[in-house]
Coordinates of C-alpha atoms and ligand atoms in Angstrom, one line a residue:
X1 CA 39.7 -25.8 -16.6
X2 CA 37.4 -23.0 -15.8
X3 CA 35.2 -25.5 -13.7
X4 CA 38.0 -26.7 -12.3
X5 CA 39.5 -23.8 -11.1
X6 CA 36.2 -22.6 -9.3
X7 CA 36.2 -25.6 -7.1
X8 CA 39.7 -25.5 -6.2
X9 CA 38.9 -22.0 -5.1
X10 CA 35.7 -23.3 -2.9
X11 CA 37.5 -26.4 -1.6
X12 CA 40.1 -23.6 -0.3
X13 CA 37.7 -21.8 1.5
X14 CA 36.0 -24.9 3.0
X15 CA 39.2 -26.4 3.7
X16 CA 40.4 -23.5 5.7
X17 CA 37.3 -23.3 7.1
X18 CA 37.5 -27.3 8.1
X19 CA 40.3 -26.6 9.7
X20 CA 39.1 -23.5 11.9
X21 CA 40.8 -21.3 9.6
X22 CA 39.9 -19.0 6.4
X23 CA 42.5 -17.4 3.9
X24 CA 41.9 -14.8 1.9
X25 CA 44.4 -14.4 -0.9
X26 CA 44.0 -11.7 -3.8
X27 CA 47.4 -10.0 -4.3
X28 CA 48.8 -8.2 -1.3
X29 CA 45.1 -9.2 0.5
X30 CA 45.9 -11.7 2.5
X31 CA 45.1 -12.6 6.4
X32 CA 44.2 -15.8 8.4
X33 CA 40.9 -16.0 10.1
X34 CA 40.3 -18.1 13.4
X35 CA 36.6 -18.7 15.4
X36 CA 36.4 -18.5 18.9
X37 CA 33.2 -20.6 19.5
X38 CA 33.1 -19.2 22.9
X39 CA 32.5 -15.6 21.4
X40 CA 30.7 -16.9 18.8
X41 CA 33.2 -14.5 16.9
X42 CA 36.1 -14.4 14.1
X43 CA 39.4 -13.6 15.4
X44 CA 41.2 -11.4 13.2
X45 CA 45.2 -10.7 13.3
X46 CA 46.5 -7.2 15.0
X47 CA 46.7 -6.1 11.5
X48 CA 45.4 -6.8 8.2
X49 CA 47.1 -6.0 5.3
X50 CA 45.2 -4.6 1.8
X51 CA 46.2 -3.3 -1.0
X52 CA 49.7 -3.0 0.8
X53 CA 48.4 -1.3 3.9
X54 CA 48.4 -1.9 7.1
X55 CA 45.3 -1.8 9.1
X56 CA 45.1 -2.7 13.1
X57 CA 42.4 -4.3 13.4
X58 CA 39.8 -3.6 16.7
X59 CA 35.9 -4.7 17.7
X60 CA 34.7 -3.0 15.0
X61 CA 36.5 -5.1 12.4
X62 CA 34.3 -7.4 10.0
X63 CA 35.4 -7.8 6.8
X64 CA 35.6 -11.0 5.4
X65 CA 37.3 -13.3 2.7
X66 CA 35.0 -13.1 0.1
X67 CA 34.9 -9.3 0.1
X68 CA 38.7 -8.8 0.0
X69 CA 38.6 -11.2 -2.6
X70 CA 36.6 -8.8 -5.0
X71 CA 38.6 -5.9 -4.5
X72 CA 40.5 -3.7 -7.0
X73 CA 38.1 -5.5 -9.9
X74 CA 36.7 -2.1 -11.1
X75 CA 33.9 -4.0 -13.2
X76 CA 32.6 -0.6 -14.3
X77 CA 35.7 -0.2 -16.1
X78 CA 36.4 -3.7 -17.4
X79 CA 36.2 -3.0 -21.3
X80 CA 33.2 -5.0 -22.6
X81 CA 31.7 -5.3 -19.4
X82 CA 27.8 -4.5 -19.3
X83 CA 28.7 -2.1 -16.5
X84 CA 31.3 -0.4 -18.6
X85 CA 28.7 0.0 -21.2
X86 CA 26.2 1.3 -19.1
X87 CA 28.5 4.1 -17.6
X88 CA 29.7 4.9 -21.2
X89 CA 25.8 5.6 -21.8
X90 CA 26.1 7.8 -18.7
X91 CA 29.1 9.7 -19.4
X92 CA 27.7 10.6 -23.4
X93 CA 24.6 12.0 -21.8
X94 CA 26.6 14.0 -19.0
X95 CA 29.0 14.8 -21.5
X96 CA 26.9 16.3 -23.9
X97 CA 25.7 19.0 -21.2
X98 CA 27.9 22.2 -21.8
X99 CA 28.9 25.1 -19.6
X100 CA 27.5 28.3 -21.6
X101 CA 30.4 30.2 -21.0
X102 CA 33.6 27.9 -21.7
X103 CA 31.6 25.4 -24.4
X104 CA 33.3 22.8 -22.6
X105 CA 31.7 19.3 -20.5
X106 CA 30.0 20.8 -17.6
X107 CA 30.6 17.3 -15.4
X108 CA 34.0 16.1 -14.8
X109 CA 34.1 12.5 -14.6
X110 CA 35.7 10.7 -11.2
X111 CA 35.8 6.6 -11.4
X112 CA 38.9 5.5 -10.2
X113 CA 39.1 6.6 -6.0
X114 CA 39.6 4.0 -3.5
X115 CA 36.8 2.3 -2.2
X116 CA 38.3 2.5 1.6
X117 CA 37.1 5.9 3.2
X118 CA 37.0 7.0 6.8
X119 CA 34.1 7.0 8.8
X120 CA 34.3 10.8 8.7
X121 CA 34.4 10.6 4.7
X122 CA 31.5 7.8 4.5
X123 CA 29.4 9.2 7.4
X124 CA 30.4 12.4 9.4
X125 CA 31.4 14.8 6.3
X126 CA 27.6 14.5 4.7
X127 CA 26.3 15.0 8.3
X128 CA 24.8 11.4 9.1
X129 CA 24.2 11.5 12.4
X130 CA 25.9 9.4 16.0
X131 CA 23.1 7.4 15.8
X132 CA 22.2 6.3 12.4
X133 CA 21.2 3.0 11.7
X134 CA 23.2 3.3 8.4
X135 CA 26.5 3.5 10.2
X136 CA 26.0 -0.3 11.9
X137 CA 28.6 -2.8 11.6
X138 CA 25.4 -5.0 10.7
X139 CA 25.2 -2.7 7.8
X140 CA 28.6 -2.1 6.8
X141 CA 31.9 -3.6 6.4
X142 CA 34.1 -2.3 8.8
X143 CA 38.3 -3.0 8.9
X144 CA 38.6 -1.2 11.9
X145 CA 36.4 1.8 13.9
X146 CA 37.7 4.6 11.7
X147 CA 37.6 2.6 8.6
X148 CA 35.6 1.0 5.9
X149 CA 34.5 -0.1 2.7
X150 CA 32.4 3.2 1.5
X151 CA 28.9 2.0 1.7
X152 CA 27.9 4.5 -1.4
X153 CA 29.6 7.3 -3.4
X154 CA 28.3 10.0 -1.3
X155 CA 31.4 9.5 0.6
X156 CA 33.6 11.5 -1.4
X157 CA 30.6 14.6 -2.0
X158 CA 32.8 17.1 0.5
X159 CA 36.4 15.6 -1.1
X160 CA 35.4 16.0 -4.8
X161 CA 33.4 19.4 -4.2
X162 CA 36.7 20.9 -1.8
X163 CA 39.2 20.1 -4.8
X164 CA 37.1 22.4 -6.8
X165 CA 34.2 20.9 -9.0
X166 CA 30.7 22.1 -9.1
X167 CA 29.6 19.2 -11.4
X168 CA 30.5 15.8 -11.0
X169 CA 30.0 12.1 -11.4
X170 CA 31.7 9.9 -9.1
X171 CA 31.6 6.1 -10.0
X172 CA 32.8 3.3 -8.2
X173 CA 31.9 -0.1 -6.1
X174 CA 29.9 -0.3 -2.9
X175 CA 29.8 -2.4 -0.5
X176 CA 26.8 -3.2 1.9
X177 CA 25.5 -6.5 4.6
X178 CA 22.2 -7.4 2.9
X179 CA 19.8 -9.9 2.6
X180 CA 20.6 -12.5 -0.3
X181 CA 18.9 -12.2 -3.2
X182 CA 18.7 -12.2 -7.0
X183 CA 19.0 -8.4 -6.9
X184 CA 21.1 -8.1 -3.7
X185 CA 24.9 -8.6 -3.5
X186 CA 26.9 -7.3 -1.1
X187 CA 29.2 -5.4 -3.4
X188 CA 27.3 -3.2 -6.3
X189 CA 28.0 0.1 -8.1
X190 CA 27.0 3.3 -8.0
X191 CA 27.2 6.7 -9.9
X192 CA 27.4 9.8 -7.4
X193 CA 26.1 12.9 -9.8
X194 CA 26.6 16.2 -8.2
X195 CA 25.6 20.0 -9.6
X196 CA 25.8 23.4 -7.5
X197 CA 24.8 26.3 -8.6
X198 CA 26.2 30.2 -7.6
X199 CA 23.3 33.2 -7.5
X200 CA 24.5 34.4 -10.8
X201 CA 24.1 30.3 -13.1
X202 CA 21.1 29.6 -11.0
X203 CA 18.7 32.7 -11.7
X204 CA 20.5 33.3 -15.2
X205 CA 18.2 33.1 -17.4
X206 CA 15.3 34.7 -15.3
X207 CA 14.1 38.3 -16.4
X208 CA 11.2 40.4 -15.5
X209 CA 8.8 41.7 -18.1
X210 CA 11.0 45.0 -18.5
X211 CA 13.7 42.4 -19.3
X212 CA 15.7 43.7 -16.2
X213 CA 17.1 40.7 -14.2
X214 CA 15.1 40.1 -11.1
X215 CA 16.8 40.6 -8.0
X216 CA 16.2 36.7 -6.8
X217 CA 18.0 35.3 -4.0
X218 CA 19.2 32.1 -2.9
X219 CA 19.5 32.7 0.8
X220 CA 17.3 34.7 3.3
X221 CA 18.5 34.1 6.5
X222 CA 14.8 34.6 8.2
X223 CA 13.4 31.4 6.1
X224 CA 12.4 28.1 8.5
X225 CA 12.7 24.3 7.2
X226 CA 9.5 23.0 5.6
X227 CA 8.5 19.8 3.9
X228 CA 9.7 21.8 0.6
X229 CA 13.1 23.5 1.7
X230 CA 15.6 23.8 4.2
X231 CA 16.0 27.3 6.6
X232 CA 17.6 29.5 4.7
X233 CA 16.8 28.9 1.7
X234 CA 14.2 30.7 -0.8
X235 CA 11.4 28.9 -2.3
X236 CA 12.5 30.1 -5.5
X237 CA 15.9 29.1 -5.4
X238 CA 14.8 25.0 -4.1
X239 CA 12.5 25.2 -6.9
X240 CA 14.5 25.9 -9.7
X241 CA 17.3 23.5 -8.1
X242 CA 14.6 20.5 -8.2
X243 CA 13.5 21.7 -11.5
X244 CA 17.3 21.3 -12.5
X245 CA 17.9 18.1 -11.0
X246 CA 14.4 16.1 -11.8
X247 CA 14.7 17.3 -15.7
X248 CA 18.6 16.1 -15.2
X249 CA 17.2 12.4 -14.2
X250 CA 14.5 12.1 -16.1
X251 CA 16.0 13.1 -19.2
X252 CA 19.0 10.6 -18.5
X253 CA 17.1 7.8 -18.3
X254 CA 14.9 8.9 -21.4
X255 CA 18.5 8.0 -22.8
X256 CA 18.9 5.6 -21.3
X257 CA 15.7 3.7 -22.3
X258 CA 14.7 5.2 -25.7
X259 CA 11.1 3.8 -25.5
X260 CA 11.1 6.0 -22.2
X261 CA 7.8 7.8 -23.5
X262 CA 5.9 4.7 -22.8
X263 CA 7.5 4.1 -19.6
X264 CA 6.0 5.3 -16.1
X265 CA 8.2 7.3 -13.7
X266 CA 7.2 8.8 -10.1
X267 CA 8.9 10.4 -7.6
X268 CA 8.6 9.7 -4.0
X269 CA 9.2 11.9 -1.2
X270 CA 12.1 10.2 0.6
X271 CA 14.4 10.8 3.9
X272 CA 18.1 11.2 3.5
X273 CA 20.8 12.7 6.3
X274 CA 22.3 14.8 3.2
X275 CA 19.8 16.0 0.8
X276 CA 16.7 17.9 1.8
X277 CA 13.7 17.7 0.6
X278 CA 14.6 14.2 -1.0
X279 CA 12.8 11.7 -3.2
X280 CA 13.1 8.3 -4.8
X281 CA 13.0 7.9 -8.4
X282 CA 11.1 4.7 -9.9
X283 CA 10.0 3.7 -13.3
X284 CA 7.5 1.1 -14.1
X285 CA 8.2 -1.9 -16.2
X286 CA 5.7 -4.4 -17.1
X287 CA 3.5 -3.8 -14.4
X288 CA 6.0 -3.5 -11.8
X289 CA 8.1 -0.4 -9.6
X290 CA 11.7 -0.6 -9.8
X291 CA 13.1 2.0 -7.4
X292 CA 16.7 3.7 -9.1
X293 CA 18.2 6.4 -7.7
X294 CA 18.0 8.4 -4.1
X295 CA 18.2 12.5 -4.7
X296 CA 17.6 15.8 -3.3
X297 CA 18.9 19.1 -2.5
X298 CA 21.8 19.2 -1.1
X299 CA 21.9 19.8 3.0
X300 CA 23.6 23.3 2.8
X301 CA 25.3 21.9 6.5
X302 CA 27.3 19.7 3.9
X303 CA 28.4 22.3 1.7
X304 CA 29.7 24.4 4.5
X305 CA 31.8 21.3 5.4
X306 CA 33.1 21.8 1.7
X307 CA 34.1 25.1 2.1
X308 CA 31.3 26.6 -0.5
X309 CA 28.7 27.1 2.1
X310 CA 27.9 31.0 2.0
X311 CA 27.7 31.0 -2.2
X312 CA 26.0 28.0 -3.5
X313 CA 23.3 25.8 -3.2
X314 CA 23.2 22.2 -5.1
X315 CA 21.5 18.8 -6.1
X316 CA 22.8 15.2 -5.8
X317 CA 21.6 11.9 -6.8
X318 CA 22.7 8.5 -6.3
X319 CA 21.8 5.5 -8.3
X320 CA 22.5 1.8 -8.8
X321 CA 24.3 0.6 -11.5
X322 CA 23.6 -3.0 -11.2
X323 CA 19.4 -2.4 -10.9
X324 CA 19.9 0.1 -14.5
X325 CA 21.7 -2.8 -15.8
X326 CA 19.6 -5.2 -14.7
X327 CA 16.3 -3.9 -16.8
X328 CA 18.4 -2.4 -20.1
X329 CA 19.9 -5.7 -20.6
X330 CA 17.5 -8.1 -19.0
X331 CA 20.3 -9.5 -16.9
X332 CA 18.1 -11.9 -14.2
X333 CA 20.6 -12.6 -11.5
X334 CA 22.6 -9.9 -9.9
X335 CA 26.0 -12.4 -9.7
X336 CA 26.1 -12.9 -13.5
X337 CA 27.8 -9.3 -13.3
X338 CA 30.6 -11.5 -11.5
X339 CA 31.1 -13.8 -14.0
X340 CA 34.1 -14.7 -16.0
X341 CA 32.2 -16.8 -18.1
X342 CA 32.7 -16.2 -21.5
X343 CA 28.9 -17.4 -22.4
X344 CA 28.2 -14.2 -20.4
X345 CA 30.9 -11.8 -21.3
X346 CA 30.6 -12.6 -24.9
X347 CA 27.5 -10.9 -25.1
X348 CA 28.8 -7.7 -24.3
X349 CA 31.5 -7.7 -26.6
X350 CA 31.1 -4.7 -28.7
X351 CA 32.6 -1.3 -29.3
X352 CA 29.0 0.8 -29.4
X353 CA 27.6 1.4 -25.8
X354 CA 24.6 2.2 -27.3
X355 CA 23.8 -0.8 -28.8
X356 CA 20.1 -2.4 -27.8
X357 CA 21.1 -5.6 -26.2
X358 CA 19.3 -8.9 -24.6
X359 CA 21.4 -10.9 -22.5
X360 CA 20.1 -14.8 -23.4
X361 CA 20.8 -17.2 -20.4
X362 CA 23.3 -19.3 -21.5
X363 CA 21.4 -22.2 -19.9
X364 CA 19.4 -22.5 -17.3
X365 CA 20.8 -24.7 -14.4
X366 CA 18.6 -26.1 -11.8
X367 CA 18.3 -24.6 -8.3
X368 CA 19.1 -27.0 -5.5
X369 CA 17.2 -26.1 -2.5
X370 CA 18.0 -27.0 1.2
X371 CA 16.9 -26.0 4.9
X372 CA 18.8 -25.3 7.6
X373 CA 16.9 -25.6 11.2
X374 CA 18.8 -24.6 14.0
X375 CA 18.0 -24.2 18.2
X376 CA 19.8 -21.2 19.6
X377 CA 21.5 -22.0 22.6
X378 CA 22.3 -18.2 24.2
X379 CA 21.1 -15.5 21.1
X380 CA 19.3 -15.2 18.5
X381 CA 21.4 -14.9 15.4
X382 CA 21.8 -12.0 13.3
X383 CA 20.4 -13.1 10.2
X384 CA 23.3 -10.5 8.3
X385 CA 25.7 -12.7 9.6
X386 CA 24.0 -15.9 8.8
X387 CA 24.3 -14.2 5.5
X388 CA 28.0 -13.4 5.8
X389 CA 28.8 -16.9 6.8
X390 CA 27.2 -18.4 4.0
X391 CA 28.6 -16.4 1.9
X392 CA 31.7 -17.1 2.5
X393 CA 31.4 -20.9 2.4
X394 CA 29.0 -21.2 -0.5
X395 CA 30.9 -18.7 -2.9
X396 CA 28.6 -17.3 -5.9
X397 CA 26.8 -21.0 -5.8
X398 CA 24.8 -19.4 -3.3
X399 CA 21.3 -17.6 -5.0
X400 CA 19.3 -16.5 -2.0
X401 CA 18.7 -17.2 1.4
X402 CA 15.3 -16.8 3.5
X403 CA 14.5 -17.1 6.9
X404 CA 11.3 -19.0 6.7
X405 CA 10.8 -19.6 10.1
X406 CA 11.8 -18.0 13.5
X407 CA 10.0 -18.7 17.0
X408 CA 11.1 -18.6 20.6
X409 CA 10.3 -22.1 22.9
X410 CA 9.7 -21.0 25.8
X411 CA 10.4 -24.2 28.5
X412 CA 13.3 -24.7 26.4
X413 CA 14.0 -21.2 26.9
X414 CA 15.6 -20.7 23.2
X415 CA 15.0 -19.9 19.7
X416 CA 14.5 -21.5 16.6
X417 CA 15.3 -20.3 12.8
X418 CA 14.9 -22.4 9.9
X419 CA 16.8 -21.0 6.6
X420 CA 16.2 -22.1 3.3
X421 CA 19.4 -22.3 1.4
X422 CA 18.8 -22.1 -2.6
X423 CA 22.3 -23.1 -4.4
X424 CA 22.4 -23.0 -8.2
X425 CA 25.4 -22.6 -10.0
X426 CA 25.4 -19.6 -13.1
X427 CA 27.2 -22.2 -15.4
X428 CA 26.7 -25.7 -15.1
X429 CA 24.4 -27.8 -13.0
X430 CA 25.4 -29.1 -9.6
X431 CA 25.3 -32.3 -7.9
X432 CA 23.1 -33.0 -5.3
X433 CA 26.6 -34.5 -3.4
X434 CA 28.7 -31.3 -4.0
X435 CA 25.9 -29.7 -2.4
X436 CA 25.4 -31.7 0.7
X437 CA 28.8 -31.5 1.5
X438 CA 28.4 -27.6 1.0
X439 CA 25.9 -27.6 2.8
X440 CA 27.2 -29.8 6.0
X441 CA 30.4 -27.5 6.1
X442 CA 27.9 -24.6 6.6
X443 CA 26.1 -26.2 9.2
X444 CA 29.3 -27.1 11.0
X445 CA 30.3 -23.7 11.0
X446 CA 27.1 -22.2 12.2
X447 CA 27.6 -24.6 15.3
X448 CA 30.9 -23.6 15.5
X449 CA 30.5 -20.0 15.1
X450 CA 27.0 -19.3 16.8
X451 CA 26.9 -22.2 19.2
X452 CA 23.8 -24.0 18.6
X453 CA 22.4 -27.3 17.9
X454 CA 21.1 -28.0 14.5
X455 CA 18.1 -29.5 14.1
Ligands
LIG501 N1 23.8 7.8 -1.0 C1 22.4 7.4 -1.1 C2 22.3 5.9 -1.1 O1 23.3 5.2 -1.3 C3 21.8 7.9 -2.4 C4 21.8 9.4 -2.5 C5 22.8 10.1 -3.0 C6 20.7 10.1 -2.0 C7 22.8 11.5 -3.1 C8 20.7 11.5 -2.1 C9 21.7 12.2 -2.6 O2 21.3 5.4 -0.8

């Protein structure tokens, strides 16, 4: 039945797409999707409707079928779920930490805000600038110029801080245009963790030697920007913050991964619009870096937008669910965390978060492995939207797609890209027919949708 119902689901999608048209259907989510060949683009409706509001849609618009289709799902807090399990794990560790004064949690707890923000929200209010690459509708899914799905949960920092909270974790889904991959899909998760400190909880416990409290400041206005601080800030008062927020991670993830002593972490210097300084946080397992979180200090220009500019000064780290989840559980393949499939979920059915798990593959189902050659007759094609396309069509059956070869003929005066398409199914082995005819309705689509000849 289960089978079943997966292919009626895929022969919708190719069947709309047969016929010129996709429909996306989840609830309230629904909207028909034509190509204009000429444009080599979709044509959306005036308006699209989600999660029972309107949108007008404009040139900015991208959003697709499959997306829409995951919305509202909230994996990370399906009961049972190895996401659920892993925020649980989270949550005990921020829990545990107490304000001194009050005895109570020091971090509230946010996972339930919408994953639609404003451009302001998901760009403008953490100061990205006009011209980030990050704010590209290659990069993002836009439903219209002033909206989108929030590509991370940095996009509520200003909102969450403004309604009063100097600790926080925010968790929720993301949603990014990627390359495909075991490891890449373009929804995943994130926890947003957030700390500020005033003059008074940040130099606290420092004395001098006559036991008098020193006189330690966060601000002096005469301070410049160096590769350690931003203007404005002391030396003193960065440090202390980074000290804070590197003992913070570190110490989560020696939770996290209770053999922790023998495994290798590092911290690389890294470049956010938000935080600054800022570094990447990777540990090593068997031999190889796995990069988790993005952090830093945050850029005091985003805590004046928040109203808390003058008194405090603050950390925040981002990191990705699905990666975490990935190692702890040895999870190979980043669209098991998709699956109904009760050979998955079953694994995960248990009341303890804490509980020392290894997921065991239910099977392993062949890959099925095809090329797709193609002679562009104006452009060359985005290879995101190559991505996007096949997405849509091939559904979850998709595993990864490369682009193994790209050249420009010159007297033919176009260009060439060759994709290898690798289909395997997380639950039962395919045929080599269902492919092909998988595979035939993508190259259809490619011609209709990009104009070019396939080779
Ligand atoms: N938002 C960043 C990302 O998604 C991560 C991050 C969060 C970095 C907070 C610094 C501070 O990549």
């Amino acid at each position: 039945m289960r089978i079943l119902n997966r292919l009626l689901i895929q022969s919708t999608f190719r069947y709309h797409y047969r016929t010129n048209t996709v429909k996306a259907q989840k609830k309230s989510n629904t909207f028909n999707l034509e190509y204009d060949p000429i444009k080599q683009t979709i044509i959306y409706p005036p308006e699209l409707l989600i999660n029972n509001k309107n949108y007008p849609t404009d040139s900015w618009t991208n959003v697709n079928p499959h997306i829409l289709s995951r919305l509202g799902q909230n994996l990370h807090r399906q009961k049972n779920h190895p996401l659920y399990h892993l925020t649980n794990r989270i949550r005990q560790y921020f829990y545990q930490q107490k304000d001194p004064r009050k005895q109570s949690p020091k971090f509230s707890i946010i996972d339930n805000l919408s994953p639609i923000v404003t451009v302001q929200q998901n760009f403008d209010s953490i100061c990205t600038p006009n011209d980030h690459v990050s704010r590209t509708k290659s990069m993002n899914y836009y439903i219209n110029k002033d909206t989108l799905f929030r590509a991370h949960t940095s996009a509520h920092q200003v909102d969450l801080i403004r309604s009063g909270l100097n600790a926080f974790l925010c968790i929720g889904d993301v949603y990014r245009r990627d390359s495909i991959d075991p490891t890449h899909y373009p929804i995943f998760h994130q926890c947003e963790g957030v700390q500020l400190f005033n003059k008074e909880e940040l130099f606290m416990e420092n004395r001098n030697v006559r036991g008098e409290k020193d006189n330690l400041q966060i601000f002096a206005p005469n301070e410049y920007r160096d590769a350690t601080k931003q203007e404005g800030h002391t030396l003193e008062a960065v440090k202390l913050v980074e000290a804070s927020l590197k003992q913070t991670i570190t110490d989560l993830f020696k939770t996290l991964f209770p053999n922790a002593s023998t495994l290798n972490s590092r911290w690389i210097d890294a470049t956010f619009p938000f935080t600054h300084p800022s570094w990447e946080y990777e540990i090593e397992i068997d031999g190889k870096w796995y990069e988790l979180l993005g952090c830093g200090i945050i850029e005091q220009s985003v805590l004046e937008n928040s109203g808390l500019g003058k008194d405090y000064i603050g950390w925040a780290f981002g990191l990705g669910l699905e990666r975490i989840a990935m190692i702890m559980y040895g999870i190979p393949d980043i669209r098991l965390f998709w699956s109904t499939d009760s050979g998955f979920l079953s694994q995960f059915q248990f009341e303890d978060s804490t509980r020392p798990v290894q997921y065991k593959p239910v099977s392993a189902y062949p890959q099925c492995i095809n090329d797709l050659s193609m002679w562009m007759n104006k452009t060359r094609i985005d290879p995101l939207d190559l991505y996007d396309l096949v997405r849509s069509i091939g559904g979850d059956l998709i595993e990864q797609v490369l682009l193994i070869d790209e050249f420009y003929h010159e007297k033919k005066d176009k260009h060439s890209q060759t994709y290898r398409i690798i289909y395997r199914s997380m639950d039962r082995t395919l045929t080599k027919n269902e492919i092909n005819m998988i595979h035939k309705d993508i190259e259809n689509h490619c011609q209709k949708q990009f104009d070019v000849e396939i080779r």
